[in-house]
XYZ file of C-alpha atoms in Angstrom:
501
model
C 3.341 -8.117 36.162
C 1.750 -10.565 33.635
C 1.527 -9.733 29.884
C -1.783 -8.427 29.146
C -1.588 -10.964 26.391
C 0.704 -14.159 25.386
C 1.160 -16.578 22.940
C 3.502 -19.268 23.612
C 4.715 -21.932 20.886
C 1.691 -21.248 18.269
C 1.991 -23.716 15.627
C -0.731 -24.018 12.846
C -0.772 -25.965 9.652
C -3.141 -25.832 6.218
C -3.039 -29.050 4.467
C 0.259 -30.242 5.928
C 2.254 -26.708 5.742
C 2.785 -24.867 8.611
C 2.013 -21.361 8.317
C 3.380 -20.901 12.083
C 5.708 -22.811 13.683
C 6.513 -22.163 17.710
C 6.018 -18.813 17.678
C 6.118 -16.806 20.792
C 4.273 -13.603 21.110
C 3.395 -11.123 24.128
C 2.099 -7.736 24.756
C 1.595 -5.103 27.764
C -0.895 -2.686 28.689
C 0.362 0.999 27.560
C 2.988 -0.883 24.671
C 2.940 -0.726 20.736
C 4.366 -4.293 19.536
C 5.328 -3.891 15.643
C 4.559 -7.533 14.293
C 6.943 -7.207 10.807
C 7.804 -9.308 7.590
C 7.545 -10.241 4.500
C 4.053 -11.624 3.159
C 3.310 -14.756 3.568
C 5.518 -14.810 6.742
C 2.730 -15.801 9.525
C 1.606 -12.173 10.954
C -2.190 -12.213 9.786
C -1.939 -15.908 10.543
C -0.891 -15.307 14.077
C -3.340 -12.209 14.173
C -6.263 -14.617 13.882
C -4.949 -16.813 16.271
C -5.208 -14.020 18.453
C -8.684 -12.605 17.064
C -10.250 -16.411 17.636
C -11.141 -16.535 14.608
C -8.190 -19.460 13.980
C -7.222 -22.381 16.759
C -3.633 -23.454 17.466
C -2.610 -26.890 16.439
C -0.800 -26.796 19.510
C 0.282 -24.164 21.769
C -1.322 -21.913 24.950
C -3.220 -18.294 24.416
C -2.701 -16.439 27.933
C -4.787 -13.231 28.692
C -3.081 -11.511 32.051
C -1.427 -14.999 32.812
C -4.285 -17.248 32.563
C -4.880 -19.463 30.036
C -7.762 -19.384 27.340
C -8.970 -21.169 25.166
C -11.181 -18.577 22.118
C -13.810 -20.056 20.493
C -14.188 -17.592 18.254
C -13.902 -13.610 17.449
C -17.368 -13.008 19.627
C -15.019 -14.709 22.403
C -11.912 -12.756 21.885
C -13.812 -9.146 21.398
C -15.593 -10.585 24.936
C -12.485 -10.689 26.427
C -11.421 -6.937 25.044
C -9.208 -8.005 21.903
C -10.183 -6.221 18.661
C -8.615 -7.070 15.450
C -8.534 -4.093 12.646
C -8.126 -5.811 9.410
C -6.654 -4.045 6.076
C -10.386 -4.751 4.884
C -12.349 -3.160 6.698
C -15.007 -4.931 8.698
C -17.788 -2.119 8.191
C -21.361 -2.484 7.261
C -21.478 0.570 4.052
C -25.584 0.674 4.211
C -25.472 1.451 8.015
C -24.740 4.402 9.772
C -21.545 5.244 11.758
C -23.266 4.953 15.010
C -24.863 1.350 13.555
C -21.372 0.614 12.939
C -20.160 1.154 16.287
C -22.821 -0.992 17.821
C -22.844 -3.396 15.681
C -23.748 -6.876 17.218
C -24.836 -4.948 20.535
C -27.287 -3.031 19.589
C -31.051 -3.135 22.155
C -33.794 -4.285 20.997
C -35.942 -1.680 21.650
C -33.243 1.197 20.497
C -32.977 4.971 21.740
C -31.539 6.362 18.587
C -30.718 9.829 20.079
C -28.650 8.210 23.275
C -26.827 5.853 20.791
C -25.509 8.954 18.398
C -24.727 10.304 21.926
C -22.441 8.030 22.569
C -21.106 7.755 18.954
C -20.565 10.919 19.188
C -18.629 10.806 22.507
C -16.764 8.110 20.854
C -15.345 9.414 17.737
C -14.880 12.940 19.417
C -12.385 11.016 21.732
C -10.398 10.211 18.805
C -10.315 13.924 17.913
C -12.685 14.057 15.155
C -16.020 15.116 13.976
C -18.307 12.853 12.478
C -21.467 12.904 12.267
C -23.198 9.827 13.556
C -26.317 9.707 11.404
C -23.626 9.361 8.189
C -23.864 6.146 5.860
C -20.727 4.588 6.311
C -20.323 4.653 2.331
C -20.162 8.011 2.216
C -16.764 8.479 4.211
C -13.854 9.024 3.180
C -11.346 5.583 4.050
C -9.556 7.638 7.045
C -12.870 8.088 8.339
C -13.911 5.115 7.968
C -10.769 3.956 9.849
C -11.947 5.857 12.876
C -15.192 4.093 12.807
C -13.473 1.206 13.274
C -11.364 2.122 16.349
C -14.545 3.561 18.036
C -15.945 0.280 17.364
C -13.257 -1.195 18.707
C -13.721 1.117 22.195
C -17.319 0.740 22.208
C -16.638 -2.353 22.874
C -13.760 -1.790 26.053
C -10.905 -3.422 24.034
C -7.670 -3.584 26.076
C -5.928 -4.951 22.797
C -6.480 -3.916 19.585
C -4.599 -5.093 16.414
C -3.927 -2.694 13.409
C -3.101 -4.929 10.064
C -1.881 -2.185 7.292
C -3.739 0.871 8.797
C -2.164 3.332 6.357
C -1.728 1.328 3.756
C -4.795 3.223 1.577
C -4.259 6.539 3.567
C -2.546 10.058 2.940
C 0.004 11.157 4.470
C -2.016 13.983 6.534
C -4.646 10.966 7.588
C -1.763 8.569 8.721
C -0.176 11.093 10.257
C -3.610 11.153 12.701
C -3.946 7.800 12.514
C -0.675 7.521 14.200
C -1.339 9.892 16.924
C -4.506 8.027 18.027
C -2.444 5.355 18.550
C 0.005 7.255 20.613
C -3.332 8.277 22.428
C -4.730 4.638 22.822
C -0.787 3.822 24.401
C -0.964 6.198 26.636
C -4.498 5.157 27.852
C -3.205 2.192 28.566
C -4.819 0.016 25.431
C -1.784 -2.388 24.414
C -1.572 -2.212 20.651
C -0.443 -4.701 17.669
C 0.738 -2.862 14.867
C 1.609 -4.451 11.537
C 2.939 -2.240 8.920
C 5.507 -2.448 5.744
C 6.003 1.278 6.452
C 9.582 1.086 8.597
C 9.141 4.753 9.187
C 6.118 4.310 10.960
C 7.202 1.593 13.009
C 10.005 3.452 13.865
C 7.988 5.838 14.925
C 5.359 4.272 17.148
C 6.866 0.983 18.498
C 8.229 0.491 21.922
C 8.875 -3.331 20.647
C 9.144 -4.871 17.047
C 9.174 -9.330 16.407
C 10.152 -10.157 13.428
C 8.550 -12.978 11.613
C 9.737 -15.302 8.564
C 8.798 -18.422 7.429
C 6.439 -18.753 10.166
C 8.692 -18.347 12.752
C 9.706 -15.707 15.056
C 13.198 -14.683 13.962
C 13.607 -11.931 16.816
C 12.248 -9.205 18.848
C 14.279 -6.468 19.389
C 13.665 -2.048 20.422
C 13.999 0.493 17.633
C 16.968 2.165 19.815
C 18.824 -0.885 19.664
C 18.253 -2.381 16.016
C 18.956 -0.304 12.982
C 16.445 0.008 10.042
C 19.426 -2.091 8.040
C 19.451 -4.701 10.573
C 16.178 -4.824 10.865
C 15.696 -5.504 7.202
C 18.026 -8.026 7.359
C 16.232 -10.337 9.729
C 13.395 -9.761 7.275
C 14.720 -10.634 4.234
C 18.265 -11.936 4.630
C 19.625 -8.996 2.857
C 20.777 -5.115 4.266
C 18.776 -1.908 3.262
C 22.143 -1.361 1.042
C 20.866 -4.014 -1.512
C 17.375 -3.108 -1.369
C 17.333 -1.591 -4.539
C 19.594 -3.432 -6.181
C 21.762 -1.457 -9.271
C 20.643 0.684 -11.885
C 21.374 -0.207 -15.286
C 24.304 1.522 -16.863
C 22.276 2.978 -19.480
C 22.359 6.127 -21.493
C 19.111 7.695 -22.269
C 18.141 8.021 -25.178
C 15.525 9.576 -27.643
C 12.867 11.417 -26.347
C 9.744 9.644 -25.598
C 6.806 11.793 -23.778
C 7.525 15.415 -23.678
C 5.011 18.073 -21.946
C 4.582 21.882 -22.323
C 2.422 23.932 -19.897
C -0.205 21.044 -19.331
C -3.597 22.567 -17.881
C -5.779 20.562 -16.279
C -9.576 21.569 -15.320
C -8.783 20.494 -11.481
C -6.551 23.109 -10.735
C -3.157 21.601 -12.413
C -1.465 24.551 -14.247
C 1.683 25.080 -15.839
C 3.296 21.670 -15.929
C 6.235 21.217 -18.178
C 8.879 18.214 -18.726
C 10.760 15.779 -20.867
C 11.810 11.976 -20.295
C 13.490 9.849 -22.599
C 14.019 6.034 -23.459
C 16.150 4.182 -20.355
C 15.166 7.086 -18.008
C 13.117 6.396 -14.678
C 11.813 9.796 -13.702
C 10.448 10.223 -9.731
C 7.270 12.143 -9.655
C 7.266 13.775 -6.046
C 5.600 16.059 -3.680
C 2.902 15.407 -1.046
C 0.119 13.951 -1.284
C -2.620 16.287 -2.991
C 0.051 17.976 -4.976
C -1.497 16.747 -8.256
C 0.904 13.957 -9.085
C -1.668 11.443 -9.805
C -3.704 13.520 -11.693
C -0.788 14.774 -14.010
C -0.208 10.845 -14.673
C -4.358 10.305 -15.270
C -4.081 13.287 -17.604
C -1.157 11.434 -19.646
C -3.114 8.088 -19.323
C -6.084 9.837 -20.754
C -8.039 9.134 -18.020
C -8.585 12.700 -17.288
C -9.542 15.621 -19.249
C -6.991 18.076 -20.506
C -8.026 21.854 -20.369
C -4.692 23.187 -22.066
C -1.205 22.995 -22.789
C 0.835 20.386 -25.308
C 2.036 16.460 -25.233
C 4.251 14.809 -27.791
C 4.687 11.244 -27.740
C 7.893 9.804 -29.775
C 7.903 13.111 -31.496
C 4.155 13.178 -32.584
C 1.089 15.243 -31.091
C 0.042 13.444 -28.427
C -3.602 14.356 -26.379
C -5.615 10.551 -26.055
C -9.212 10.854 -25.366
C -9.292 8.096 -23.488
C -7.464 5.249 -21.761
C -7.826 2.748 -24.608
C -6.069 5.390 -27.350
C -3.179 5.678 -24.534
C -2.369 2.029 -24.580
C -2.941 2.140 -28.928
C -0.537 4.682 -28.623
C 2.049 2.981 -26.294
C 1.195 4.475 -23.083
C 0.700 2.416 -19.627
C -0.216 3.124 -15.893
C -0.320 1.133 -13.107
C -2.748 2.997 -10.830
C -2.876 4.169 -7.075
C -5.774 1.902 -6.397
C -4.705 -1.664 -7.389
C -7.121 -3.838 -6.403
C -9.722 -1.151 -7.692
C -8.155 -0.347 -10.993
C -4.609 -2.281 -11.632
C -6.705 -5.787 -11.648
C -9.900 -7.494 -12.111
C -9.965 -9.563 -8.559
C -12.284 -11.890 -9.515
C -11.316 -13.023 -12.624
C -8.054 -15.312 -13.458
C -4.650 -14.734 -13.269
C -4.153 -15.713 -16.874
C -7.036 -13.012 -18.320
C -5.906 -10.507 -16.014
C -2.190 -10.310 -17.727
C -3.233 -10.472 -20.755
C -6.327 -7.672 -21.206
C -4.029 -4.640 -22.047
C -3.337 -6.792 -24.955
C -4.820 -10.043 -26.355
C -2.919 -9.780 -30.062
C -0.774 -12.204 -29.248
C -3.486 -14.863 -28.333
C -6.072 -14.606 -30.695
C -5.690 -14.789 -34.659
C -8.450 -13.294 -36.704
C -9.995 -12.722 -33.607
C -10.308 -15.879 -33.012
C -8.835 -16.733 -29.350
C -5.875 -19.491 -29.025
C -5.979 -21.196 -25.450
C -2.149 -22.252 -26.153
C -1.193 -19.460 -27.451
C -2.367 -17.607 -23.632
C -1.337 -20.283 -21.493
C 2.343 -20.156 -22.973
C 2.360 -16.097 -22.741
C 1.357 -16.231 -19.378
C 3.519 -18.730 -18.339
C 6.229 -16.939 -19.416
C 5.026 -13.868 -17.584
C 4.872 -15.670 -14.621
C 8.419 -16.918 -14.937
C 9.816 -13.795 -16.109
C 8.252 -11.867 -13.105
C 8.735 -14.702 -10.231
C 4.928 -14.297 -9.595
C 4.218 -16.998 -6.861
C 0.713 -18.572 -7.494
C -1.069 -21.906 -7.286
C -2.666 -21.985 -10.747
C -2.960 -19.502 -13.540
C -6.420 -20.092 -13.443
C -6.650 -19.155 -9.792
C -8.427 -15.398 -8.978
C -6.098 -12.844 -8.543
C -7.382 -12.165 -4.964
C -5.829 -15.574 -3.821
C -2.437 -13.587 -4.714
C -0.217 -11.769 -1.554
C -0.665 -8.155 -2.311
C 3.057 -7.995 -3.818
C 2.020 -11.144 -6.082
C -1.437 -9.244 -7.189
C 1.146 -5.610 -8.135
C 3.088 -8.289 -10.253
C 0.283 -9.304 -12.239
C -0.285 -5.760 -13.105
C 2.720 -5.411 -14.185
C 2.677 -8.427 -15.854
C -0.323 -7.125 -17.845
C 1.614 -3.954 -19.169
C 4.969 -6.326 -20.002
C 2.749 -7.781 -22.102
C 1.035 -4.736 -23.572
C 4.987 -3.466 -24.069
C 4.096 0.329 -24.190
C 7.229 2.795 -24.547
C 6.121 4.797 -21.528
C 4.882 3.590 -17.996
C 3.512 5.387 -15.443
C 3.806 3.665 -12.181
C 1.582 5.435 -9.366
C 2.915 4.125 -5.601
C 3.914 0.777 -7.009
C 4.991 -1.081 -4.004
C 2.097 0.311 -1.418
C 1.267 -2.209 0.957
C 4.019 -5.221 -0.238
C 6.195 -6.154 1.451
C 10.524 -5.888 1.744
C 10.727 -8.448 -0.333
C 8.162 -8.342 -3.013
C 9.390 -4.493 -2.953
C 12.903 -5.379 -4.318
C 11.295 -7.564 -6.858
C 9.911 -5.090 -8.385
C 12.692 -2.449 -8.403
C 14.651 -4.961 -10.382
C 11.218 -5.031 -12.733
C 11.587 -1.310 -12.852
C 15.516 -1.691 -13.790
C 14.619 -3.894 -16.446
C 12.497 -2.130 -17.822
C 14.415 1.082 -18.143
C 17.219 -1.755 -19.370
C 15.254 -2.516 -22.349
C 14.572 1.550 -23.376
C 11.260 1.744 -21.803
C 10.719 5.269 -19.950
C 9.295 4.967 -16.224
C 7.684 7.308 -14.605
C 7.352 6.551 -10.628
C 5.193 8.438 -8.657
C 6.113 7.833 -4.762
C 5.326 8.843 -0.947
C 8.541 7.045 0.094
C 11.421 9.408 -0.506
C 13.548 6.831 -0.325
C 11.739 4.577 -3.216
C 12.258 7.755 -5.465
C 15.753 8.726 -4.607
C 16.785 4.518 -4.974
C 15.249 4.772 -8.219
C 15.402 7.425 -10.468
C 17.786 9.463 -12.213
C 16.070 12.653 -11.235
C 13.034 13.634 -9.134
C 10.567 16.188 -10.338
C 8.712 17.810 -7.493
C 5.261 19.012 -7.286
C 3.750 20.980 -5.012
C -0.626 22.872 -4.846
C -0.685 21.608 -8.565
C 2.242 23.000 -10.042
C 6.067 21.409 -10.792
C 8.181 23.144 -8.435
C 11.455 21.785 -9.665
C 13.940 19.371 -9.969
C 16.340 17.129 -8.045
C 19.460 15.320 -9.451
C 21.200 12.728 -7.716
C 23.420 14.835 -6.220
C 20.646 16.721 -4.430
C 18.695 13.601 -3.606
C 17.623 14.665 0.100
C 14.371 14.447 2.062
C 14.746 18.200 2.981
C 15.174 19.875 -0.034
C 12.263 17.448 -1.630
C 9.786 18.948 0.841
C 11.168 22.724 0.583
C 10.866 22.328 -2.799
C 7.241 20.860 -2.479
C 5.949 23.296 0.607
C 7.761 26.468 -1.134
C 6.862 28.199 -4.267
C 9.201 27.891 -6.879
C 12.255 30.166 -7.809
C 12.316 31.344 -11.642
C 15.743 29.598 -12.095
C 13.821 26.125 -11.439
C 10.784 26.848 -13.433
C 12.490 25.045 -16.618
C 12.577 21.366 -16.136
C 13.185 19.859 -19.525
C 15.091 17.238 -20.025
C-alpha cells in the first residue's frame, strides 16, 4: 500500500546553502515518524516543505502515490496535512471555537451549532473546554488542544507536531502524548519532532535522523539504542554527553537557607551550597522548585525564614538588589524572561551589567563590541552579526546569550531553571561544559531540571522537592530515577529532613 505521504530527494537552498539536500521522507496512515536532530539540521525546513508553505528546488511531494505539487499551506491543509508549529498559530482575541474554524467559518454563522461542534471536538481529545473562552485566557496545554481540534476540524490525515512539549508540564505532556496515541490509532499518520528522547521513545513506531540537511538514517526504537541514536545525531555516544566534571573541591559557603517560607505555600525549606558546587534542584513539576529559585532571585516575596549570602544576611527586595548582590537566574521562560527578542545580540549580553562599557556613564561602543565579541567566542554562540535580534538565533544559540549575559554580570551564585528546554543534543552539551566551567572557576550552580538524567550528569548532589517542601537528598551514589520520585511523591522521613551542606 502507498505511503500516505512521501518526499523523495527534497533539496532546498537560501542564498546558495542548502538547508536540505536529497532527503527522503515517508509516512503511513496509523504510524508516528520521529523526525530528530540537532538545530539547524533541516527538520522545520523539511516540515514546510511538507506544510506548502516552502517549494523544493528539486524533488517530488507524493500524497497516497500521486504526485503534487502545494502551492501553499491553504493547499496542503486542502489535502488533510496540518502542521503544529512550536508557535502556536492561534488567534488570542478569538474564541476557541473561532479558533477551530478559523478560515472556514459561514458567512451567515449559527454560533450555537459551531460551539456544538467545538465542543464535540475538543471532548474527543478528552477534555473540557469551554468554547465561548478567549483563547488568551488558556493555559498553553490548552491551547495546544485547540490546535489539534483545529487540525481535525479540518479532516487532517497528517498532522505534524514541531516541539509539542517543549513549554508543557509533565502532567500536560503526559496527555499530550496520549492524544497522539489516540490520533495513531484512528488512523491519522503523525510527524513528531521532539529533543525529548524519552518521548520519542515512547511514541514512535519510526525515527529519521537528520544532519546537515541530510537524512543520516531511519531506524525503530527496538532496534537502535538511545546511545546510537545520539550518535547519528551528533557524532558522539550518550557516554560523552556530559562531558567531565571538574575535579574541584568545594569550597566556602556561598548561599545558605534556613526554613524559607514563602506566601504560595513553600514552607520549611532549608540548604547550603558552596563555591565549585552544582546543586540539582528536583521534584515534579509544581513541587515549588521554581518558586524557591524566584524567592532567592528576589523575584518573589519571602513570608519567613533566613538567607545568607557569602556569610552576610541576605533577603533582596527585588531582582536588581540580587544581581548588586551577586546573584543570577536564568529563567523557565526564556524567550519571555532570559532575553529581550527584539533587541540585539550585543545589548542583550550585556544588560545584567553595562560597567564594563560605559565610563562615567558615558557608553563606549568599543568597549561593548570587544566584550561581546569575546562572549561570543568564549561561548561558541553561532550568529550572523552581533547586531542581529536575538530571535534570528536557534533556540540553543538564544539560551547562550543568556548565559552570556550573566558571564558577563559574573555573580557568585546562578540559578539555572530547565536550561537546555527545547535545544537540541548538541547545543545541550555546550552548555554542560558552560555549566562545568563555571563551577571550574568557584561559581555555585544551582540547576533546576525535569530530565533526571540532566541532574544526575550534573551535579554533585540532588535536592528533591516535593507539594512545596525539600524532601531530601541524593548523592551520587543514590543517583536513580526511582528513589528521585519516591522521594518527591512520599513525605519525608525525619532522618532526611536536614539537608545542609
Amino acid at each position: 500500500m502507498a505511503a500516505l505521504i512521501e518526499l523523495q530527494g527534497i533539496t532546498k537552498s537560501f542564498a546558495g546553502i542548502h538547508a536540505l539536500t536529497e532527503v527522503d521522507f515517508d509516512l503511513h496512515a496509523g504510524e508516528v515518524h520521529a523526525l530528530v536532530g540537532e538545530n539547524g539540521a533541516g527538520k522545520s525546513t523539511l516540515m514546510r516543505v511538507l506544510g506548502g508553505e516552502m517549494r523544493p528546488d528539486s524533488g517530488r511531494n507524493l500524497i497516497e502515490g500521486q504526485e503534487v505539487r502545494l502551492t501553499g499551506p491553504t493547499d496542503a491543509i486542502g489535502r488533510g496535512i496540518s502542521v503544529i508549529h512550536q508557535e502556536m498559530a492561534l488567534a488570542p482575541d478569538l474564541s476557541v471555537a473561532e479558533n477551530i474554524f478559523l478560515g472556514a467559518l459561514p458567512q451567515g454563522i449559527n454560533w450555537r451549532r459551531l460551539r456544538e461542534r467545538a465542543r464535540a471536538l475538543i471532548g474527543r481529545l478528552g477534555f473540557e473546554i469551554a468554547p465561548g473562552d478567549q483563547v488568551s485566557d488558556l493555559s498553553v496545554a490548552h491551547q495546544q488542544v485547540v490546535e489539534i481540534a483545529k487540525a481535525l476540524s479540518r479532516d487532517a490525515r497528517v498532522i505534524v507536531f514541531d516541539e509539542p512539549t517543549a513549554v508543557l508540564s509533565t502532567g500536560d505532556a503526559r496527555r499530550l502524548l496520549q492524544i497522539i496515541k489516540d490520533l495513531r490509532a484512528s488512523g491519522v499518520g503523525i510527524v513528531y519532532i521532539s529533543h525529548r528522547l524519552d518521548e520519542i521513545y515512547e511514541i514512535a513506531d519510526r525515527i529519521t535522523v537528520m544532519k546537515d540537511g541530510r537524512r543520516v538514517d531511519t531506524v525503530t526504537p527496538e532496534s537502535t539504542p538511545v546511545d546510537e541514536l545520539i550518535r547519528k545525531m551528533v557524532g558522539r555516544p550518550l557516554s560523552q554527553l556530559f562531558g567531565e566534571k571538574p575535579d574541584t573541591q568545594p569550597g566556602d559557603e556561598v548561599l545558605r537557607v534556613r526554613n524559607l517560607h514563602l506566601p504560595n505555600g513553600i514552607h520549611d525549606v532549608s540548604f547550603a551550597i558552596r563555591r565549585g558546587e552544582v546543586v540539582g534542584l528536583g521534584g515534579l513539576v509544581g513541587s515549588g522548585r521554581t518558586e524557591v529559585a524566584r524567592a532567592i532571585f528576589g523575584a518573589d516575596p519571602v513570608s519567613g525564614g533566613e538567607m545568607e549570602l557569602n556569610g552576610q544576611p541576605y533577603r533582596p527586595r527585588s531582582p536588581r538588589q540580587a544581581v548588586r548582590q551577586g546573584v543570577g537566574l536564568v529563567p523557565e521562560d526564556r524567550k519571555g524572561q532570559g532575553v529581550v527578542l527584539d533587541m540585539e545580540i550585543r545589548k542583550n549580553a550585556t544588560m545584567a551589567n553595562s560597567a564594563p562599557v560605559t565610563t562615567a556613564g558615558f557608553f563606549r561602543p568599543a568597549a561593548e563590541r570587544g566584550l561581546v565579541e569575546g562572549l561570543i567566542r568564549s561561548l561558541r554562540i553561532k550568529l550572523g552579526s552581533m547586531n542581529d535580534p536575538v530571535s534570528s538565533l536557534s533556540g540553543g544559540n538564544q539560551q547562550k546569550v543568556v548565559l552570556a549575559k550573566w558571564f558577563n554580570a559574573d555573580p557568585d551564585l546562578i540559578i539555572l531553571d530547565e536550561p537546555t528546554r527545547g535545544v537540541d543534543v548538541g547545543a545541550k552539551t555546550e552548555i554542560y561544559t558552560l555549566v562545568h566551567r563555571l563551577a571550574a572557576e568557584g561559581k555555585a550552580v544551582i540547576v533546576i531540571s525535569s530530565e533526571h538524567a540532566e541532574l544526575f550528569g550534573l551535579c554533585d548532589r540532588v535536592l528533591v522537592m516535593g507539594e512545596g517542601e525539600l524532601r531530601g537528598e541524593l548523592l551520587p551514589a543514590e543517583f536513580t530515577e526511582e528513589k528521585l520520585l519516591t522521594l518527591s511523591m512520599t513525605r519525608r522521613q525525619p532522618a532526611q529532613a536536614e539537608t545542609m551542606a
